[in-house]
PDB file of C-alpha atoms (C1' of nucleotides) in Angstrom:
ATOM      1  CA  UNK A 645       9.921 -17.323  -3.337  1.00  0.00           C
ATOM      2  CA  UNK A 646      12.593 -14.478  -2.173  1.00  0.00           C
ATOM      3  CA  UNK A 647      13.494 -14.538  -5.940  1.00  0.00           C
ATOM      4  CA  UNK A 648       9.605 -14.341  -7.140  1.00  0.00           C
ATOM      5  CA  UNK A 649       9.866 -12.409  -9.974  1.00  0.00           C
ATOM      6  CA  UNK A 650      11.471  -9.508  -7.721  1.00  0.00           C
ATOM      7  CA  UNK A 651      12.818  -7.198  -9.964  1.00  0.00           C
ATOM      8  CA  UNK A 652      10.569  -7.524 -12.716  1.00  0.00           C
ATOM      9  CA  UNK A 653       7.376  -9.102 -13.501  1.00  0.00           C
ATOM     10  CA  UNK A 654       6.789 -12.364 -14.486  1.00  0.00           C
ATOM     11  CA  UNK A 655       4.728 -13.572 -17.643  1.00  0.00           C
ATOM     12  CA  UNK A 656       1.733 -11.800 -17.391  1.00  0.00           C
ATOM     13  CA  UNK A 657      -1.726 -13.885 -17.730  1.00  0.00           C
ATOM     14  CA  UNK A 658      -4.030 -12.980 -15.621  1.00  0.00           C
ATOM     15  CA  UNK A 659      -5.467  -9.458 -17.032  1.00  0.00           C
ATOM     16  CA  UNK A 660      -8.256  -9.581 -19.690  1.00  0.00           C
ATOM     17  CA  UNK A 661     -11.397  -8.956 -17.664  1.00  0.00           C
ATOM     18  CA  UNK A 662     -10.271  -5.708 -16.289  1.00  0.00           C
ATOM     19  CA  UNK A 663     -11.212  -3.107 -18.472  1.00  0.00           C
ATOM     20  CA  UNK A 664     -10.133  -0.069 -17.747  1.00  0.00           C
ATOM     21  CA  UNK A 665     -12.760   2.248 -18.793  1.00  0.00           C
ATOM     22  CA  UNK A 666     -10.589   4.948 -17.562  1.00  0.00           C
ATOM     23  CA  UNK A 667      -7.128   4.741 -18.977  1.00  0.00           C
ATOM     24  CA  UNK A 668      -6.234   8.375 -19.391  1.00  0.00           C
ATOM     25  CA  UNK A 669      -3.937   8.063 -16.751  1.00  0.00           C
ATOM     26  CA  UNK A 670      -3.376   4.288 -16.232  1.00  0.00           C
ATOM     27  CA  UNK A 671      -1.966   2.291 -18.826  1.00  0.00           C
ATOM     28  CA  UNK A 672      -1.501  -0.986 -17.264  1.00  0.00           C
ATOM     29  CA  UNK A 673      -3.147  -2.805 -14.303  1.00  0.00           C
ATOM     30  CA  UNK A 674      -2.038  -6.483 -14.149  1.00  0.00           C
ATOM     31  CA  UNK A 675      -3.106  -8.696 -11.557  1.00  0.00           C
ATOM     32  CA  UNK A 676      -1.541 -11.588 -10.607  1.00  0.00           C
ATOM     33  CA  UNK A 677      -3.102 -14.220  -8.680  1.00  0.00           C
ATOM     34  CA  UNK A 678      -0.508 -15.753  -6.624  1.00  0.00           C
ATOM     35  CA  UNK A 679       0.091 -17.878  -3.975  1.00  0.00           C
ATOM     36  CA  UNK A 680       3.338 -18.456  -2.412  1.00  0.00           C
ATOM     37  CA  UNK A 681       2.394 -20.819  -0.015  1.00  0.00           C
ATOM     38  CA  UNK A 682       4.877 -23.384   1.208  1.00  0.00           C
ATOM     39  CA  UNK A 683       1.924 -25.835   1.429  1.00  0.00           C
ATOM     40  CA  UNK A 684       1.474 -26.966  -2.717  1.00  0.00           C
ATOM     41  CA  UNK A 685      -1.348 -28.932  -1.409  1.00  0.00           C
ATOM     42  CA  UNK A 686      -3.451 -26.157  -0.531  1.00  0.00           C
ATOM     43  CA  UNK A 687      -1.660 -23.804  -3.180  1.00  0.00           C
ATOM     44  CA  UNK A 688      -2.862 -25.851  -5.503  1.00  0.00           C
ATOM     45  CA  UNK A 689      -6.223 -26.140  -4.326  1.00  0.00           C
ATOM     46  CA  UNK A 690      -6.222 -22.038  -3.967  1.00  0.00           C
ATOM     47  CA  UNK A 691      -5.346 -21.736  -7.730  1.00  0.00           C
ATOM     48  CA  UNK A 692      -8.108 -23.291  -8.576  1.00  0.00           C
ATOM     49  CA  UNK A 693     -10.407 -21.568  -6.531  1.00  0.00           C
ATOM     50  CA  UNK A 694      -8.946 -17.874  -7.897  1.00  0.00           C
ATOM     51  CA  UNK A 695      -9.121 -19.266 -11.214  1.00  0.00           C
ATOM     52  CA  UNK A 696     -12.893 -19.285 -10.687  1.00  0.00           C
ATOM     53  CA  UNK A 697     -12.917 -16.387  -8.776  1.00  0.00           C
ATOM     54  CA  UNK A 698     -10.209 -13.753  -9.190  1.00  0.00           C
ATOM     55  CA  UNK A 699     -11.155 -11.861  -6.023  1.00  0.00           C
ATOM     56  CA  UNK A 700     -14.143 -11.176  -4.056  1.00  0.00           C
ATOM     57  CA  UNK A 701     -17.016  -9.341  -5.483  1.00  0.00           C
ATOM     58  CA  UNK A 702     -16.555  -5.738  -4.264  1.00  0.00           C
ATOM     59  CA  UNK A 703     -12.955  -5.908  -4.661  1.00  0.00           C
ATOM     60  CA  UNK A 704     -11.725  -2.485  -3.955  1.00  0.00           C
ATOM     61  CA  UNK A 705      -8.175  -3.800  -5.658  1.00  0.00           C
ATOM     62  CA  UNK A 706      -9.133  -2.042  -8.735  1.00  0.00           C
ATOM     63  CA  UNK A 707     -12.444  -0.280  -9.505  1.00  0.00           C
ATOM     64  CA  UNK A 708     -12.707   0.461 -13.335  1.00  0.00           C
ATOM     65  CA  UNK A 709     -14.615   3.447 -13.472  1.00  0.00           C
ATOM     66  CA  UNK A 710     -13.820   4.626  -9.936  1.00  0.00           C
ATOM     67  CA  UNK A 711     -11.376   6.535 -11.587  1.00  0.00           C
ATOM     68  CA  UNK A 712      -7.716   5.977 -11.108  1.00  0.00           C
ATOM     69  CA  UNK A 713      -7.004   9.031  -9.110  1.00  0.00           C
ATOM     70  CA  UNK A 714      -3.267   9.828  -8.906  1.00  0.00           C
ATOM     71  CA  UNK A 715      -2.622  11.521  -5.400  1.00  0.00           C
ATOM     72  CA  UNK A 716      -0.033  14.176  -6.601  1.00  0.00           C
ATOM     73  CA  UNK A 717       0.495  15.823  -3.646  1.00  0.00           C
ATOM     74  CA  UNK A 718       1.532  19.459  -4.592  1.00  0.00           C
ATOM     75  CA  UNK A 719       4.779  20.616  -3.886  1.00  0.00           C
ATOM     76  CA  UNK A 720       3.481  22.317  -0.944  1.00  0.00           C
ATOM     77  CA  UNK A 721       4.572  19.867   1.196  1.00  0.00           C
ATOM     78  CA  UNK A 722       7.364  18.294  -0.874  1.00  0.00           C
ATOM     79  CA  UNK A 723      10.785  20.095  -1.153  1.00  0.00           C
ATOM     80  CA  UNK A 724      10.726  19.599  -4.791  1.00  0.00           C
ATOM     81  CA  UNK A 725       8.790  22.218  -6.088  1.00  0.00           C
ATOM     82  CA  UNK A 726       7.916  22.381  -9.770  1.00  0.00           C
ATOM     83  CA  UNK A 727       8.696  19.217 -10.283  1.00  0.00           C
ATOM     84  CA  UNK A 728       5.361  16.941 -11.204  1.00  0.00           C
ATOM     85  CA  UNK A 729       6.620  13.720 -13.019  1.00  0.00           C
ATOM     86  CA  UNK A 730       3.738  11.562 -13.425  1.00  0.00           C
ATOM     87  CA  UNK A 731       5.036   8.368 -14.121  1.00  0.00           C
ATOM     88  CA  UNK A 732       2.981   4.957 -14.991  1.00  0.00           C
ATOM     89  CA  UNK A 733       3.463   2.806 -12.089  1.00  0.00           C
ATOM     90  CA  UNK A 734       3.102  -0.983 -12.459  1.00  0.00           C
ATOM     91  CA  UNK A 735       0.255  -1.771 -10.129  1.00  0.00           C
ATOM     92  CA  UNK A 736       0.622  -5.721  -9.275  1.00  0.00           C
ATOM     93  CA  UNK A 737      -2.003  -7.274  -6.870  1.00  0.00           C
ATOM     94  CA  UNK A 738      -0.750 -10.653  -5.130  1.00  0.00           C
ATOM     95  CA  UNK A 739      -3.202 -12.608  -2.719  1.00  0.00           C
ATOM     96  CA  UNK A 740      -1.349 -14.823  -0.650  1.00  0.00           C
ATOM     97  CA  UNK A 741      -2.543 -17.196   1.739  1.00  0.00           C
ATOM     98  CA  UNK A 742      -0.873 -16.759   4.815  1.00  0.00           C
ATOM     99  CA  UNK A 743      -1.173 -15.499   8.556  1.00  0.00           C
ATOM    100  CA  UNK A 744       1.414 -13.378   8.363  1.00  0.00           C
ATOM    101  CA  UNK A 745       1.459  -9.985   6.138  1.00  0.00           C
ATOM    102  CA  UNK A 746       5.352  -9.780   6.344  1.00  0.00           C
ATOM    103  CA  UNK A 747       6.384 -11.771   3.896  1.00  0.00           C
ATOM    104  CA  UNK A 748       9.724 -11.139   3.196  1.00  0.00           C
ATOM    105  CA  UNK A 749      10.291 -11.269  -1.118  1.00  0.00           C
ATOM    106  CA  UNK A 750      13.992 -10.346  -1.059  1.00  0.00           C
ATOM    107  CA  UNK A 751      13.427  -6.277  -0.300  1.00  0.00           C
ATOM    108  CA  UNK A 752      13.719  -4.179   2.693  1.00  0.00           C
ATOM    109  CA  UNK A 753      10.269  -2.833   3.471  1.00  0.00           C
ATOM    110  CA  UNK A 754       9.690   0.031   5.860  1.00  0.00           C
ATOM    111  CA  UNK A 755       6.204   0.489   7.029  1.00  0.00           C
ATOM    112  CA  UNK A 756       5.133   4.119   6.640  1.00  0.00           C
ATOM    113  CA  UNK A 757       1.563   4.117   7.247  1.00  0.00           C
ATOM    114  CA  UNK A 758      -1.361   2.443   8.630  1.00  0.00           C
ATOM    115  CA  UNK A 759      -5.108   3.111   7.808  1.00  0.00           C
ATOM    116  CA  UNK A 760      -8.208   1.573   8.673  1.00  0.00           C
ATOM    117  CA  UNK A 761     -10.622   0.831   5.329  1.00  0.00           C
ATOM    118  CA  UNK A 762     -14.451   0.906   5.349  1.00  0.00           C
ATOM    119  CA  UNK A 763     -14.357  -2.206   2.859  1.00  0.00           C
ATOM    120  CA  UNK A 764     -12.245  -3.789   5.260  1.00  0.00           C
ATOM    121  CA  UNK A 765     -12.520  -4.316   9.268  1.00  0.00           C
ATOM    122  CA  UNK A 766      -8.605  -5.203   9.012  1.00  0.00           C
ATOM    123  CA  UNK A 767      -6.661  -2.274   8.910  1.00  0.00           C
ATOM    124  CA  UNK A 768      -4.259  -1.337   5.786  1.00  0.00           C
ATOM    125  CA  UNK A 769      -0.494  -1.197   6.213  1.00  0.00           C
ATOM    126  CA  UNK A 770       1.358   0.862   3.780  1.00  0.00           C
ATOM    127  CA  UNK A 771       5.097  -0.137   3.091  1.00  0.00           C
ATOM    128  CA  UNK A 772       7.891   1.738   1.213  1.00  0.00           C
ATOM    129  CA  UNK A 773      11.112   0.230  -0.088  1.00  0.00           C
ATOM    130  CA  UNK A 774      13.948   1.341   2.162  1.00  0.00           C
ATOM    131  CA  UNK A 775      16.676   1.087  -0.845  1.00  0.00           C
ATOM    132  CA  UNK A 776      17.362   4.788  -1.393  1.00  0.00           C
ATOM    133  CA  UNK A 777      16.283   5.842  -5.333  1.00  0.00           C
ATOM    134  CA  UNK A 778      13.879   3.261  -5.108  1.00  0.00           C
ATOM    135  CA  UNK A 779      10.389   4.514  -4.859  1.00  0.00           C
ATOM    136  CA  UNK A 780       8.582   1.377  -5.050  1.00  0.00           C
ATOM    137  CA  UNK A 781       5.647   0.730  -2.702  1.00  0.00           C
ATOM    138  CA  UNK A 782       3.886  -1.852  -1.481  1.00  0.00           C
ATOM    139  CA  UNK A 783      -0.007  -1.986   0.016  1.00  0.00           C
ATOM    140  CA  UNK A 784      -0.707  -5.210   2.644  1.00  0.00           C
ATOM    141  CA  UNK A 785      -4.173  -5.400   3.691  1.00  0.00           C
ATOM    142  CA  UNK A 786      -5.861  -8.655   4.374  1.00  0.00           C
ATOM    143  CA  UNK A 787      -8.819 -10.246   2.790  1.00  0.00           C
ATOM    144  CA  UNK A 788     -12.274  -9.325   3.820  1.00  0.00           C
ATOM    145  CA  UNK A 789     -13.752 -12.323   4.479  1.00  0.00           C
ATOM    146  CA  UNK A 790     -10.712 -14.580   4.775  1.00  0.00           C
ATOM    147  CA  UNK A 791      -8.291 -12.961   7.413  1.00  0.00           C
ATOM    148  CA  UNK A 792      -6.318 -15.737   6.259  1.00  0.00           C
ATOM    149  CA  UNK A 793      -5.574 -14.614   2.884  1.00  0.00           C
ATOM    150  CA  UNK A 794      -3.329 -11.298   2.542  1.00  0.00           C
ATOM    151  CA  UNK A 795      -3.847  -8.912  -0.530  1.00  0.00           C
ATOM    152  CA  UNK A 796      -0.385  -7.325  -1.661  1.00  0.00           C
ATOM    153  CA  UNK A 797      -0.235  -4.939  -3.910  1.00  0.00           C
ATOM    154  CA  UNK A 798       2.976  -3.332  -5.737  1.00  0.00           C
ATOM    155  CA  UNK A 799       3.317  -0.263  -6.991  1.00  0.00           C
ATOM    156  CA  UNK A 800       6.331   0.637  -8.634  1.00  0.00           C
ATOM    157  CA  UNK A 801       9.147  -1.187 -10.103  1.00  0.00           C
ATOM    158  CA  UNK A 802      12.239  -1.765  -8.089  1.00  0.00           C
ATOM    159  CA  UNK A 803      15.132   0.109  -9.557  1.00  0.00           C
ATOM    160  CA  UNK A 804      18.003  -2.068  -7.800  1.00  0.00           C
ATOM    161  CA  UNK A 805      18.851  -5.624  -7.035  1.00  0.00           C
ATOM    162  CA  UNK A 806      17.806  -7.049  -3.941  1.00  0.00           C
ATOM    163  CA  UNK A 807      19.721  -6.209  -1.072  1.00  0.00           C
ATOM    164  CA  UNK A 808      19.717  -8.848   0.574  1.00  0.00           C
ATOM    165  CA  UNK A 809      20.360 -12.321  -1.433  1.00  0.00           C
ATOM    166  CA  UNK A 810      22.948 -13.275  -3.496  1.00  0.00           C
TER     167      UNK A 810
ATOM    168  C1'  DC B 489      23.235   5.146  18.881  1.00  0.00           C
ATOM    169  C1'  DG B 490      20.939   4.438  14.867  1.00  0.00           C
ATOM    170  C1'  DA B 491      17.341   2.268  12.360  1.00  0.00           C
ATOM    171  C1'  DA B 492      12.597   0.557  12.457  1.00  0.00           C
ATOM    172  C1'  DT B 493       8.236   0.785  13.646  1.00  0.00           C
ATOM    173  C1'  DT B 494       4.357   3.316  15.892  1.00  0.00           C
ATOM    174  C1'  DT B 495      -0.046   6.432  15.719  1.00  0.00           C
ATOM    175  C1'  DG B 496      -1.890  10.626  15.146  1.00  0.00           C
ATOM    176  C1'  DA B 497      -2.992  14.450  12.132  1.00  0.00           C
ATOM    177  C1'  DC B 498      -3.426  16.751   7.826  1.00  0.00           C
ATOM    178  C1'  DC B 499      -3.975  17.057   2.900  1.00  0.00           C
ATOM    179  C1'  DT B 500      -6.197  15.820  -1.216  1.00  0.00           C
ATOM    180  C1'  DG B 501      -9.787  13.774  -4.537  1.00  0.00           C
ATOM    181  C1'  DC B 502     -14.597  12.385  -5.083  1.00  0.00           C
ATOM    182  C1'  DG B 503     -19.372  12.324  -4.248  1.00  0.00           C
ATOM    183  C1'  DC B 504     -23.529  13.998  -3.027  1.00  0.00           C
TER     184       DC B 504
ATOM    185  C1'  DG C 288     -19.865  23.360  -0.487  1.00  0.00           C
ATOM    186  C1'  DC C 289     -19.314  20.227   2.729  1.00  0.00           C
ATOM    187  C1'  DG C 290     -18.381  15.470   4.146  1.00  0.00           C
ATOM    188  C1'  DC C 291     -15.845  10.760   3.648  1.00  0.00           C
ATOM    189  C1'  DA C 292     -12.370   7.992   2.110  1.00  0.00           C
ATOM    190  C1'  DG C 293      -7.999   7.096   1.233  1.00  0.00           C
ATOM    191  C1'  DG C 294      -3.159   8.128   1.456  1.00  0.00           C
ATOM    192  C1'  DT C 295       1.073  10.072   3.362  1.00  0.00           C
ATOM    193  C1'  DC C 296       4.404  12.599   6.548  1.00  0.00           C
ATOM    194  C1'  DA C 297       5.790  13.602  10.810  1.00  0.00           C
ATOM    195  C1'  DA C 298       7.431  13.284  15.671  1.00  0.00           C
ATOM    196  C1'  DA C 299       7.723   9.952  19.526  1.00  0.00           C
ATOM    197  C1'  DT C 300       9.190   5.186  20.860  1.00  0.00           C
ATOM    198  C1'  DT C 301      11.476   0.852  20.802  1.00  0.00           C
ATOM    199  C1'  DC C 302      14.247  -2.614  19.476  1.00  0.00           C
ATOM    200  C1'  DG C 303      18.853  -4.116  18.124  1.00  0.00           C
TER     201       DG C 303
END
DNA sequence: CGAATTTGACCTGCGC
DNA sequence: GCGCAGGTCAAATTCG
């Protein structure tokens, strides 16, 4: 699973019902239900489950009307001033059935924040690609009803090859 | 010693 | 206008 499309999106075939009412800022949102579980026995089962229920109701993974707020921090804090480049970031959410959220996908991630969300009793972890130049972010959060499931949301595309592997 | 991780504080955006 | 929620950064600490 290390290679799991590390670097590029695989065949997109999960988006459709996700209608973004406000596409002013967003242009693409693909949600791939992936289960890189080692026990294919369960993965197959889960796959069916997700097929019926993509995500539990009230999923905050993507709210079509909630407006996609792009957090553009003003240059106030940022050293770069006057440079606000809003690049359309690819957002891909993966649902993995695992007890650990430290899934090694072949990239080096540095945790830069943790936050408790109201929607889930579990904290949400924020990771960032440690590779310089790669501004890919990863959001890891446990399922609200099934702590065994981990929702990993990738934001951005890796502009480099995997540091490890190969 | 260096890099990575941790926790708290701070800021921004939206809703009411 | 204020409050809430979410997200990010920074400083301190720990592990390798």
